[in-house]
């Protein structure tokens, strides 16, 4: 057999036994206890931020036909709120930012894709490690999903609106979102796991007849621009660095760049407005509020006869 680079690849029985012997003979180190925080942002810290940055709603519109209240915060974040009791004690929050794969640097294809996965694999921010944040989310039954499309990046939060320890699931979602937007820690091990996931996705794409045909058609229509393909190849993934994916995602997730947050939950509207004002309104504004990325659209490519 051969590896992904086409080089001969051979593993003998002795090689497997040697690896197993090394693994079982390695010293074991116990994991230290992880403290599960009751809150990711103490009330006094949040109050100090509110006092220092003085957030406010600068524009409000009420869509009576859909019973949705749309706000614009002073830092540029758009907030859409809807109180809904159809699903008791449940809520969801989505943050949507324009850009997605189309906003990737043509010289660094895959940065947004690997960046989204790195955020999903990581989760540490501020003084809280990944394990502490993960246990906090488990305790609050808070689920977080980071996804990308051709033109957007989305973070989805689902949660119960109730909770224990003084912090409800609704407020926990706002705390996690505030931490992600202000002090997310980009970790090398999470980045490596994200790279490996992209390698696996590329292999599954090119080894499936249907998806491989779709990729070939997209590549032909977009003049080989990898931003418009579902997966980037192994060389392009390996060429990325942690700094590449960090800068790509930070350009997308900066307030003042058409960042929009939508919340629908079984909670009173004034409660959601207060949480949005305090947790989202205190997120620093992007310098200059410029567009997420000066990306270049794909070149128009004439249809070649052999593709018809």
PDB file of N, CA and C in Angstrom, residues 24-107:
ATOM      1  N   UNK A  24       2.591   0.377  26.622  1.00  0.00           N
ATOM      2  CA  UNK A  24       2.269  -0.200  27.930  1.00  0.00           C
ATOM      3  C   UNK A  24       3.380   0.008  28.950  1.00  0.00           C
ATOM      4  N   UNK A  25       4.591   0.281  28.481  1.00  0.00           N
ATOM      5  CA  UNK A  25       5.695   0.498  29.412  1.00  0.00           C
ATOM      6  C   UNK A  25       5.871   1.972  29.787  1.00  0.00           C
ATOM      7  N   UNK A  26       5.142   2.837  29.140  1.00  0.00           N
ATOM      8  CA  UNK A  26       5.263   4.266  29.438  1.00  0.00           C
ATOM      9  C   UNK A  26       4.641   4.567  30.798  1.00  0.00           C
ATOM     10  N   UNK A  27       5.256   5.453  31.591  1.00  0.00           N
ATOM     11  CA  UNK A  27       4.681   5.799  32.904  1.00  0.00           C
ATOM     12  C   UNK A  27       3.349   6.515  32.762  1.00  0.00           C
ATOM     13  N   UNK A  28       2.444   6.229  33.670  1.00  0.00           N
ATOM     14  CA  UNK A  28       1.115   6.835  33.649  1.00  0.00           C
ATOM     15  C   UNK A  28       1.069   8.006  34.625  1.00  0.00           C
ATOM     16  N   UNK A  29       0.503   9.086  34.173  1.00  0.00           N
ATOM     17  CA  UNK A  29       0.336  10.252  35.027  1.00  0.00           C
ATOM     18  C   UNK A  29      -1.148  10.546  35.176  1.00  0.00           C
ATOM     19  N   UNK A  30      -1.588  10.646  36.413  1.00  0.00           N
ATOM     20  CA  UNK A  30      -2.995  10.924  36.662  1.00  0.00           C
ATOM     21  C   UNK A  30      -3.341  12.363  36.327  1.00  0.00           C
ATOM     22  N   UNK A  31      -4.570  12.555  35.880  1.00  0.00           N
ATOM     23  CA  UNK A  31      -5.043  13.900  35.595  1.00  0.00           C
ATOM     24  C   UNK A  31      -5.385  14.602  36.904  1.00  0.00           C
ATOM     25  N   UNK A  32      -5.038  15.858  36.981  1.00  0.00           N
ATOM     26  CA  UNK A  32      -5.394  16.633  38.150  1.00  0.00           C
ATOM     27  C   UNK A  32      -6.878  16.958  38.157  1.00  0.00           C
ATOM     28  N   UNK A  33      -7.385  17.257  39.331  1.00  0.00           N
ATOM     29  CA  UNK A  33      -8.798  17.616  39.442  1.00  0.00           C
ATOM     30  C   UNK A  33      -9.058  18.935  38.731  1.00  0.00           C
ATOM     31  N   UNK A  34     -10.162  18.980  38.027  1.00  0.00           N
ATOM     32  CA  UNK A  34     -10.557  20.195  37.310  1.00  0.00           C
ATOM     33  C   UNK A  34     -11.716  20.843  38.056  1.00  0.00           C
ATOM     34  N   UNK A  35     -11.527  22.086  38.430  1.00  0.00           N
ATOM     35  CA  UNK A  35     -12.580  22.816  39.126  1.00  0.00           C
ATOM     36  C   UNK A  35     -13.633  23.276  38.119  1.00  0.00           C
ATOM     37  N   UNK A  36     -14.876  22.963  38.414  1.00  0.00           N
ATOM     38  CA  UNK A  36     -15.974  23.390  37.544  1.00  0.00           C
ATOM     39  C   UNK A  36     -16.476  24.746  38.040  1.00  0.00           C
ATOM     40  N   UNK A  37     -16.271  25.806  37.294  1.00  0.00           N
ATOM     41  CA  UNK A  37     -16.685  27.127  37.768  1.00  0.00           C
ATOM     42  C   UNK A  37     -18.196  27.271  37.796  1.00  0.00           C
ATOM     43  N   UNK A  38     -18.708  27.969  38.784  1.00  0.00           N
ATOM     44  CA  UNK A  38     -20.134  28.259  38.842  1.00  0.00           C
ATOM     45  C   UNK A  38     -20.520  29.316  37.821  1.00  0.00           C
ATOM     46  N   UNK A  39     -19.556  30.167  37.495  1.00  0.00           N
ATOM     47  CA  UNK A  39     -19.775  31.203  36.501  1.00  0.00           C
ATOM     48  C   UNK A  39     -18.459  31.461  35.777  1.00  0.00           C
ATOM     49  N   UNK A  40     -18.530  31.791  34.498  1.00  0.00           N
ATOM     50  CA  UNK A  40     -17.322  32.094  33.726  1.00  0.00           C
ATOM     51  C   UNK A  40     -16.954  33.570  33.818  1.00  0.00           C
ATOM     52  N   UNK A  41     -17.845  34.370  34.374  1.00  0.00           N
ATOM     53  CA  UNK A  41     -17.605  35.802  34.483  1.00  0.00           C
ATOM     54  C   UNK A  41     -18.245  36.309  35.775  1.00  0.00           C
ATOM     55  N   UNK A  42     -17.443  36.557  36.814  1.00  0.00           N
ATOM     56  CA  UNK A  42     -17.993  37.025  38.094  1.00  0.00           C
ATOM     57  C   UNK A  42     -18.771  38.326  37.920  1.00  0.00           C
ATOM     58  N   UNK A  43     -19.815  38.523  38.723  1.00  0.00           N
ATOM     59  CA  UNK A  43     -20.647  39.730  38.595  1.00  0.00           C
ATOM     60  C   UNK A  43     -19.856  41.032  38.728  1.00  0.00           C
ATOM     61  N   UNK A  44     -18.857  41.067  39.622  1.00  0.00           N
ATOM     62  CA  UNK A  44     -18.095  42.309  39.795  1.00  0.00           C
ATOM     63  C   UNK A  44     -17.252  42.619  38.554  1.00  0.00           C
ATOM     64  N   UNK A  45     -16.728  41.576  37.908  1.00  0.00           N
ATOM     65  CA  UNK A  45     -15.953  41.783  36.677  1.00  0.00           C
ATOM     66  C   UNK A  45     -16.841  42.302  35.551  1.00  0.00           C
ATOM     67  N   UNK A  46     -18.037  41.724  35.450  1.00  0.00           N
ATOM     68  CA  UNK A  46     -18.971  42.179  34.421  1.00  0.00           C
ATOM     69  C   UNK A  46     -19.420  43.614  34.698  1.00  0.00           C
ATOM     70  N   UNK A  47     -19.693  43.921  35.962  1.00  0.00           N
ATOM     71  CA  UNK A  47     -20.123  45.279  36.315  1.00  0.00           C
ATOM     72  C   UNK A  47     -19.045  46.306  35.987  1.00  0.00           C
ATOM     73  N   UNK A  48     -17.788  45.930  36.208  1.00  0.00           N
ATOM     74  CA  UNK A  48     -16.692  46.851  35.887  1.00  0.00           C
ATOM     75  C   UNK A  48     -16.605  47.102  34.385  1.00  0.00           C
ATOM     76  N   UNK A  49     -16.824  46.050  33.589  1.00  0.00           N
ATOM     77  CA  UNK A  49     -16.811  46.215  32.135  1.00  0.00           C
ATOM     78  C   UNK A  49     -17.949  47.132  31.677  1.00  0.00           C
ATOM     79  N   UNK A  50     -19.131  46.918  32.243  1.00  0.00           N
ATOM     80  CA  UNK A  50     -20.278  47.745  31.869  1.00  0.00           C
ATOM     81  C   UNK A  50     -20.021  49.204  32.203  1.00  0.00           C
ATOM     82  N   UNK A  51     -19.433  49.446  33.371  1.00  0.00           N
ATOM     83  CA  UNK A  51     -19.144  50.822  33.775  1.00  0.00           C
ATOM     84  C   UNK A  51     -18.093  51.456  32.875  1.00  0.00           C
ATOM     85  N   UNK A  52     -17.088  50.671  32.488  1.00  0.00           N
ATOM     86  CA  UNK A  52     -15.989  51.216  31.684  1.00  0.00           C
ATOM     87  C   UNK A  52     -16.414  51.475  30.241  1.00  0.00           C
ATOM     88  N   UNK A  53     -17.245  50.612  29.664  1.00  0.00           N
ATOM     89  CA  UNK A  53     -17.565  50.709  28.239  1.00  0.00           C
ATOM     90  C   UNK A  53     -18.948  51.299  27.961  1.00  0.00           C
ATOM     91  N   UNK A  54     -19.755  51.411  28.994  1.00  0.00           N
ATOM     92  CA  UNK A  54     -21.073  52.058  28.881  1.00  0.00           C
ATOM     93  C   UNK A  54     -21.837  51.627  27.638  1.00  0.00           C
ATOM     94  N   UNK A  55     -22.166  50.350  27.492  1.00  0.00           N
ATOM     95  CA  UNK A  55     -22.895  49.901  26.295  1.00  0.00           C
ATOM     96  C   UNK A  55     -24.312  50.443  26.285  1.00  0.00           C
ATOM     97  N   UNK A  56     -24.860  50.603  25.106  1.00  0.00           N
ATOM     98  CA  UNK A  56     -26.237  51.069  24.966  1.00  0.00           C
ATOM     99  C   UNK A  56     -26.795  50.609  23.632  1.00  0.00           C
ATOM    100  N   UNK A  57     -28.113  50.587  23.568  1.00  0.00           N
ATOM    101  CA  UNK A  57     -28.789  50.299  22.310  1.00  0.00           C
ATOM    102  C   UNK A  57     -28.947  51.621  21.549  1.00  0.00           C
ATOM    103  N   UNK A  58     -28.435  51.657  20.331  1.00  0.00           N
ATOM    104  CA  UNK A  58     -28.491  52.890  19.550  1.00  0.00           C
ATOM    105  C   UNK A  58     -29.626  52.877  18.531  1.00  0.00           C
ATOM    106  N   UNK A  59     -30.215  51.724  18.310  1.00  0.00           N
ATOM    107  CA  UNK A  59     -31.344  51.639  17.382  1.00  0.00           C
ATOM    108  C   UNK A  59     -32.186  50.432  17.757  1.00  0.00           C
ATOM    109  N   UNK A  60     -33.503  50.610  17.731  1.00  0.00           N
ATOM    110  CA  UNK A  60     -34.427  49.524  18.064  1.00  0.00           C
ATOM    111  C   UNK A  60     -35.584  49.534  17.084  1.00  0.00           C
ATOM    112  N   UNK A  61     -35.947  48.355  16.632  1.00  0.00           N
ATOM    113  CA  UNK A  61     -37.089  48.206  15.721  1.00  0.00           C
ATOM    114  C   UNK A  61     -37.887  46.984  16.140  1.00  0.00           C
ATOM    115  N   UNK A  62     -39.197  47.121  16.164  1.00  0.00           N
ATOM    116  CA  UNK A  62     -40.060  46.007  16.550  1.00  0.00           C
ATOM    117  C   UNK A  62     -40.849  45.524  15.334  1.00  0.00           C
ATOM    118  N   UNK A  63     -40.629  44.266  14.971  1.00  0.00           N
ATOM    119  CA  UNK A  63     -41.379  43.658  13.880  1.00  0.00           C
ATOM    120  C   UNK A  63     -42.629  43.010  14.470  1.00  0.00           C
ATOM    121  N   UNK A  64     -43.730  43.734  14.438  1.00  0.00           N
ATOM    122  CA  UNK A  64     -44.937  43.246  15.098  1.00  0.00           C
ATOM    123  C   UNK A  64     -45.479  41.978  14.458  1.00  0.00           C
ATOM    124  N   UNK A  65     -45.297  41.841  13.127  1.00  0.00           N
ATOM    125  CA  UNK A  65     -45.842  40.664  12.445  1.00  0.00           C
ATOM    126  C   UNK A  65     -45.177  39.376  12.897  1.00  0.00           C
ATOM    127  N   UNK A  66     -43.910  39.465  13.295  1.00  0.00           N
ATOM    128  CA  UNK A  66     -43.184  38.282  13.752  1.00  0.00           C
ATOM    129  C   UNK A  66     -42.854  38.351  15.238  1.00  0.00           C
ATOM    130  N   UNK A  67     -43.237  39.451  15.896  1.00  0.00           N
ATOM    131  CA  UNK A  67     -42.966  39.657  17.318  1.00  0.00           C
ATOM    132  C   UNK A  67     -41.472  39.516  17.624  1.00  0.00           C
ATOM    133  N   UNK A  68     -40.659  40.137  16.793  1.00  0.00           N
ATOM    134  CA  UNK A  68     -39.205  40.133  16.959  1.00  0.00           C
ATOM    135  C   UNK A  68     -38.742  41.555  17.226  1.00  0.00           C
ATOM    136  N   UNK A  69     -37.879  41.709  18.232  1.00  0.00           N
ATOM    137  CA  UNK A  69     -37.290  43.005  18.539  1.00  0.00           C
ATOM    138  C   UNK A  69     -35.853  43.005  18.021  1.00  0.00           C
ATOM    139  N   UNK A  70     -35.539  43.981  17.176  1.00  0.00           N
ATOM    140  CA  UNK A  70     -34.202  44.074  16.584  1.00  0.00           C
ATOM    141  C   UNK A  70     -33.489  45.299  17.138  1.00  0.00           C
ATOM    142  N   UNK A  71     -32.323  45.051  17.758  1.00  0.00           N
ATOM    143  CA  UNK A  71     -31.525  46.115  18.356  1.00  0.00           C
ATOM    144  C   UNK A  71     -30.200  46.250  17.608  1.00  0.00           C
ATOM    145  N   UNK A  72     -29.618  47.425  17.745  1.00  0.00           N
ATOM    146  CA  UNK A  72     -28.232  47.644  17.314  1.00  0.00           C
ATOM    147  C   UNK A  72     -27.482  48.216  18.508  1.00  0.00           C
ATOM    148  N   UNK A  73     -26.420  47.530  18.937  1.00  0.00           N
ATOM    149  CA  UNK A  73     -25.626  47.986  20.073  1.00  0.00           C
ATOM    150  C   UNK A  73     -24.622  49.045  19.645  1.00  0.00           C
ATOM    151  N   UNK A  74     -24.110  49.773  20.621  1.00  0.00           N
ATOM    152  CA  UNK A  74     -23.172  50.858  20.330  1.00  0.00           C
ATOM    153  C   UNK A  74     -21.851  50.366  19.756  1.00  0.00           C
ATOM    154  N   UNK A  75     -21.522  49.103  19.939  1.00  0.00           N
ATOM    155  CA  UNK A  75     -20.289  48.560  19.347  1.00  0.00           C
ATOM    156  C   UNK A  75     -20.536  47.946  17.965  1.00  0.00           C
ATOM    157  N   UNK A  76     -21.760  48.098  17.436  1.00  0.00           N
ATOM    158  CA  UNK A  76     -22.048  47.637  16.084  1.00  0.00           C
ATOM    159  C   UNK A  76     -22.710  46.280  15.992  1.00  0.00           C
ATOM    160  N   UNK A  77     -22.844  45.554  17.093  1.00  0.00           N
ATOM    161  CA  UNK A  77     -23.439  44.220  17.055  1.00  0.00           C
ATOM    162  C   UNK A  77     -24.953  44.334  16.896  1.00  0.00           C
ATOM    163  N   UNK A  78     -25.499  43.609  15.931  1.00  0.00           N
ATOM    164  CA  UNK A  78     -26.948  43.545  15.745  1.00  0.00           C
ATOM    165  C   UNK A  78     -27.504  42.395  16.580  1.00  0.00           C
ATOM    166  N   UNK A  79     -28.599  42.661  17.291  1.00  0.00           N
ATOM    167  CA  UNK A  79     -29.189  41.662  18.182  1.00  0.00           C
ATOM    168  C   UNK A  79     -30.674  41.524  17.861  1.00  0.00           C
ATOM    169  N   UNK A  80     -31.106  40.313  17.546  1.00  0.00           N
ATOM    170  CA  UNK A  80     -32.524  40.017  17.286  1.00  0.00           C
ATOM    171  C   UNK A  80     -33.040  39.128  18.413  1.00  0.00           C
ATOM    172  N   UNK A  81     -34.137  39.539  19.051  1.00  0.00           N
ATOM    173  CA  UNK A  81     -34.644  38.821  20.220  1.00  0.00           C
ATOM    174  C   UNK A  81     -36.106  38.447  20.018  1.00  0.00           C
ATOM    175  N   UNK A  82     -36.431  37.223  20.428  1.00  0.00           N
ATOM    176  CA  UNK A  82     -37.826  36.764  20.361  1.00  0.00           C
ATOM    177  C   UNK A  82     -38.110  35.892  21.576  1.00  0.00           C
ATOM    178  N   UNK A  83     -39.119  36.280  22.345  1.00  0.00           N
ATOM    179  CA  UNK A  83     -39.548  35.474  23.479  1.00  0.00           C
ATOM    180  C   UNK A  83     -40.597  34.486  22.985  1.00  0.00           C
ATOM    181  N   UNK A  84     -40.323  33.205  23.198  1.00  0.00           N
ATOM    182  CA  UNK A  84     -41.181  32.151  22.639  1.00  0.00           C
ATOM    183  C   UNK A  84     -41.351  31.037  23.655  1.00  0.00           C
ATOM    184  N   UNK A  85     -42.578  30.705  23.975  1.00  0.00           N
ATOM    185  CA  UNK A  85     -42.857  29.678  24.983  1.00  0.00           C
ATOM    186  C   UNK A  85     -43.296  28.361  24.366  1.00  0.00           C
ATOM    187  N   UNK A  86     -43.167  28.230  23.047  1.00  0.00           N
ATOM    188  CA  UNK A  86     -43.579  26.993  22.378  1.00  0.00           C
ATOM    189  C   UNK A  86     -42.835  25.785  22.921  1.00  0.00           C
ATOM    190  N   UNK A  87     -41.519  25.961  23.157  1.00  0.00           N
ATOM    191  CA  UNK A  87     -40.718  24.910  23.782  1.00  0.00           C
ATOM    192  C   UNK A  87     -40.352  25.384  25.180  1.00  0.00           C
ATOM    193  N   UNK A  88     -41.068  24.959  26.203  1.00  0.00           N
ATOM    194  CA  UNK A  88     -40.850  25.460  27.561  1.00  0.00           C
ATOM    195  C   UNK A  88     -39.421  25.212  28.051  1.00  0.00           C
ATOM    196  N   UNK A  89     -38.860  26.243  28.681  1.00  0.00           N
ATOM    197  CA  UNK A  89     -37.547  26.184  29.308  1.00  0.00           C
ATOM    198  C   UNK A  89     -36.432  25.820  28.328  1.00  0.00           C
ATOM    199  N   UNK A  90     -36.599  26.171  27.067  1.00  0.00           N
ATOM    200  CA  UNK A  90     -35.563  25.917  26.077  1.00  0.00           C
ATOM    201  C   UNK A  90     -35.240  27.211  25.336  1.00  0.00           C
ATOM    202  N   UNK A  91     -34.032  27.276  24.788  1.00  0.00           N
ATOM    203  CA  UNK A  91     -33.647  28.447  24.032  1.00  0.00           C
ATOM    204  C   UNK A  91     -32.521  28.125  23.068  1.00  0.00           C
ATOM    205  N   UNK A  92     -32.345  28.987  22.088  1.00  0.00           N
ATOM    206  CA  UNK A  92     -31.240  28.843  21.150  1.00  0.00           C
ATOM    207  C   UNK A  92     -30.698  30.222  20.804  1.00  0.00           C
ATOM    208  N   UNK A  93     -29.434  30.267  20.520  1.00  0.00           N
ATOM    209  CA  UNK A  93     -28.742  31.512  20.166  1.00  0.00           C
ATOM    210  C   UNK A  93     -27.862  31.218  18.969  1.00  0.00           C
ATOM    211  N   UNK A  94     -27.897  32.096  17.989  1.00  0.00           N
ATOM    212  CA  UNK A  94     -27.030  31.937  16.810  1.00  0.00           C
ATOM    213  C   UNK A  94     -26.318  33.249  16.523  1.00  0.00           C
ATOM    214  N   UNK A  95     -25.020  33.167  16.348  1.00  0.00           N
ATOM    215  CA  UNK A  95     -24.249  34.313  15.895  1.00  0.00           C
ATOM    216  C   UNK A  95     -23.845  34.047  14.446  1.00  0.00           C
ATOM    217  N   UNK A  96     -24.135  34.999  13.590  1.00  0.00           N
ATOM    218  CA  UNK A  96     -23.862  34.863  12.160  1.00  0.00           C
ATOM    219  C   UNK A  96     -22.971  36.007  11.708  1.00  0.00           C
ATOM    220  N   UNK A  97     -21.897  35.674  11.005  1.00  0.00           N
ATOM    221  CA  UNK A  97     -21.014  36.704  10.455  1.00  0.00           C
ATOM    222  C   UNK A  97     -20.769  36.395   8.975  1.00  0.00           C
ATOM    223  N   UNK A  98     -20.761  37.403   8.129  1.00  0.00           N
ATOM    224  CA  UNK A  98     -20.499  37.166   6.702  1.00  0.00           C
ATOM    225  C   UNK A  98     -19.034  36.837   6.476  1.00  0.00           C
ATOM    226  N   UNK A  99     -18.776  36.159   5.404  1.00  0.00           N
ATOM    227  CA  UNK A  99     -17.392  35.796   5.072  1.00  0.00           C
ATOM    228  C   UNK A  99     -17.315  34.345   4.656  1.00  0.00           C
ATOM    229  N   UNK A 100     -17.203  33.462   5.651  1.00  0.00           N
ATOM    230  CA  UNK A 100     -17.129  32.043   5.353  1.00  0.00           C
ATOM    231  C   UNK A 100     -15.932  31.697   4.483  1.00  0.00           C
ATOM    232  N   UNK A 101     -16.082  30.615   3.712  1.00  0.00           N
ATOM    233  CA  UNK A 101     -14.959  30.152   2.890  1.00  0.00           C
ATOM    234  C   UNK A 101     -14.586  31.175   1.814  1.00  0.00           C
ATOM    235  N   UNK A 102     -15.572  31.943   1.340  1.00  0.00           N
ATOM    236  CA  UNK A 102     -15.290  32.916   0.284  1.00  0.00           C
ATOM    237  C   UNK A 102     -14.360  34.021   0.760  1.00  0.00           C
ATOM    238  N   UNK A 103     -14.265  34.222   2.085  1.00  0.00           N
ATOM    239  CA  UNK A 103     -13.412  35.280   2.630  1.00  0.00           C
ATOM    240  C   UNK A 103     -11.995  34.793   2.916  1.00  0.00           C
ATOM    241  N   UNK A 104     -11.701  33.549   2.591  1.00  0.00           N
ATOM    242  CA  UNK A 104     -10.349  33.044   2.824  1.00  0.00           C
ATOM    243  C   UNK A 104      -9.347  33.717   1.885  1.00  0.00           C
ATOM    244  N   UNK A 105      -8.144  33.872   2.369  1.00  0.00           N
ATOM    245  CA  UNK A 105      -7.059  34.380   1.532  1.00  0.00           C
ATOM    246  C   UNK A 105      -6.761  33.329   0.460  1.00  0.00           C
ATOM    247  N   UNK A 106      -6.806  33.695  -0.824  1.00  0.00           N
ATOM    248  CA  UNK A 106      -6.512  32.713  -1.876  1.00  0.00           C
ATOM    249  C   UNK A 106      -5.156  32.042  -1.718  1.00  0.00           C
ATOM    250  N   UNK A 107      -4.232  32.724  -1.023  1.00  0.00           N
ATOM    251  CA  UNK A 107      -2.921  32.136  -0.788  1.00  0.00           C
ATOM    252  C   UNK A 107      -2.915  31.194   0.415  1.00  0.00           C
TER     253      UNK A 107
END
